[in-house]
Amino acid sequence: MQRGVVIQVFLLLSQLQRQVRELITSARLTMDGRSLRQALADSLDEFGRRSQIVFDLDNRVPDGLLDDEEELQILQIVREALANIVRHSHARSARIELRQADGALCVQVED
């Protein structure tokens, strides 16, 4: 029985450590001179390396459409969605689509 408790504690601590790393990364998230397109691609690569999930990005938003603050907000939203997929989904693949519709920007995430 003791060994089972130790394993549960270890798994919980590993999960908490991963969540703290994600929070720290989100808190200091910047575009670092990258376009939204490149920042999203980099994020998908990062989350793909952390999991066995294959991510697909369909970005139909033209470069320069959004200002810097809007791009950072979109990046944060997508990264939160990616983190939730990795953390809670048992999916093997996920698709992220960005597009304009009726004057608004739509972000769709499917797993």
XYZ file of C-alpha atoms in Angstrom:
111
model
C 0.000 0.000 0.000
C 2.849 2.440 0.824
C 4.367 2.060 -2.636
C 1.058 2.976 -4.291
C 0.863 6.171 -2.244
C 4.447 7.094 -3.155
C 3.699 6.589 -6.846
C 0.541 8.745 -6.607
C 2.464 11.518 -4.870
C 5.209 11.350 -7.491
C 2.670 11.577 -10.338
C 0.882 14.484 -8.688
C 4.143 16.366 -8.135
C 5.143 15.800 -11.761
C 1.812 17.173 -12.930
C 2.109 20.205 -10.649
C 5.638 20.888 -11.865
C 4.449 20.823 -15.497
C 1.592 23.207 -14.676
C 3.933 25.639 -12.882
C 6.270 25.620 -15.903
C 3.324 26.402 -18.184
C 2.206 29.270 -15.933
C 5.701 30.755 -15.860
C 5.971 30.499 -19.633
C 2.580 32.165 -20.101
C 3.449 34.959 -17.688
C 6.547 35.920 -19.655
C 5.157 35.173 -23.099
C 6.293 37.605 -25.783
C 6.343 37.581 -29.559
C 10.145 38.110 -29.582
C 9.955 39.811 -32.971
C 8.138 36.833 -34.493
C 5.002 37.065 -36.572
C 1.850 35.505 -35.167
C 2.229 32.795 -37.809
C 5.740 31.892 -36.598
C 4.845 32.146 -32.894
C 1.911 29.774 -33.406
C 4.051 27.309 -35.361
C 6.691 27.425 -32.620
C 4.027 26.783 -29.968
C 2.632 23.791 -31.829
C 6.145 22.383 -32.152
C 6.746 22.919 -28.430
C 3.519 21.234 -27.320
C 4.021 18.455 -29.855
C 7.417 17.671 -28.316
C 5.833 17.517 -24.848
C 3.201 15.006 -25.899
C 2.404 12.344 -28.434
C -0.223 14.592 -30.041
C 0.146 15.652 -33.656
C -0.946 19.268 -34.056
C -2.125 20.807 -37.329
C -2.367 24.567 -37.850
C -4.588 26.179 -40.476
C -3.916 29.908 -40.158
C -5.943 31.905 -42.685
C -5.303 35.249 -41.001
C -3.106 37.498 -43.143
C 0.081 38.859 -41.574
C -0.297 42.440 -40.370
C -4.058 42.256 -39.792
C -3.770 42.443 -35.991
C -1.811 44.818 -33.813
C 0.921 43.526 -31.490
C -1.327 43.299 -28.420
C -4.032 41.416 -30.310
C -1.478 38.966 -31.695
C -0.135 38.299 -28.197
C -3.673 37.706 -26.894
C -4.401 35.235 -29.703
C -1.129 33.455 -28.983
C -2.029 33.181 -25.282
C -5.496 31.821 -26.094
C -4.102 29.194 -28.458
C -1.362 28.185 -26.009
C -3.960 27.737 -23.245
C -6.008 25.544 -25.583
C -2.904 23.500 -26.440
C -2.081 23.078 -22.748
C -5.628 21.895 -22.052
C -5.457 19.381 -24.889
C -2.148 18.001 -23.626
C -3.356 17.941 -20.021
C -6.906 16.616 -20.417
C -7.419 15.098 -23.851
C -6.600 11.593 -24.907
C -6.475 12.725 -28.518
C -3.792 11.614 -30.921
C -4.215 14.713 -33.040
C -5.582 18.231 -32.757
C -6.359 20.949 -35.268
C -6.169 24.697 -34.714
C -7.817 26.994 -37.256
C -7.679 30.789 -37.371
C -9.875 32.651 -39.837
C -11.813 35.830 -40.376
C -15.601 35.652 -40.381
C -18.008 38.573 -40.537
C -15.349 41.052 -39.438
C -14.262 38.949 -36.463
C -11.338 36.640 -35.881
C -12.354 33.034 -35.178
C -10.110 30.562 -33.406
C -11.319 26.981 -33.586
C -9.630 24.129 -31.748
C -10.597 20.503 -32.331
C -9.149 17.382 -30.749
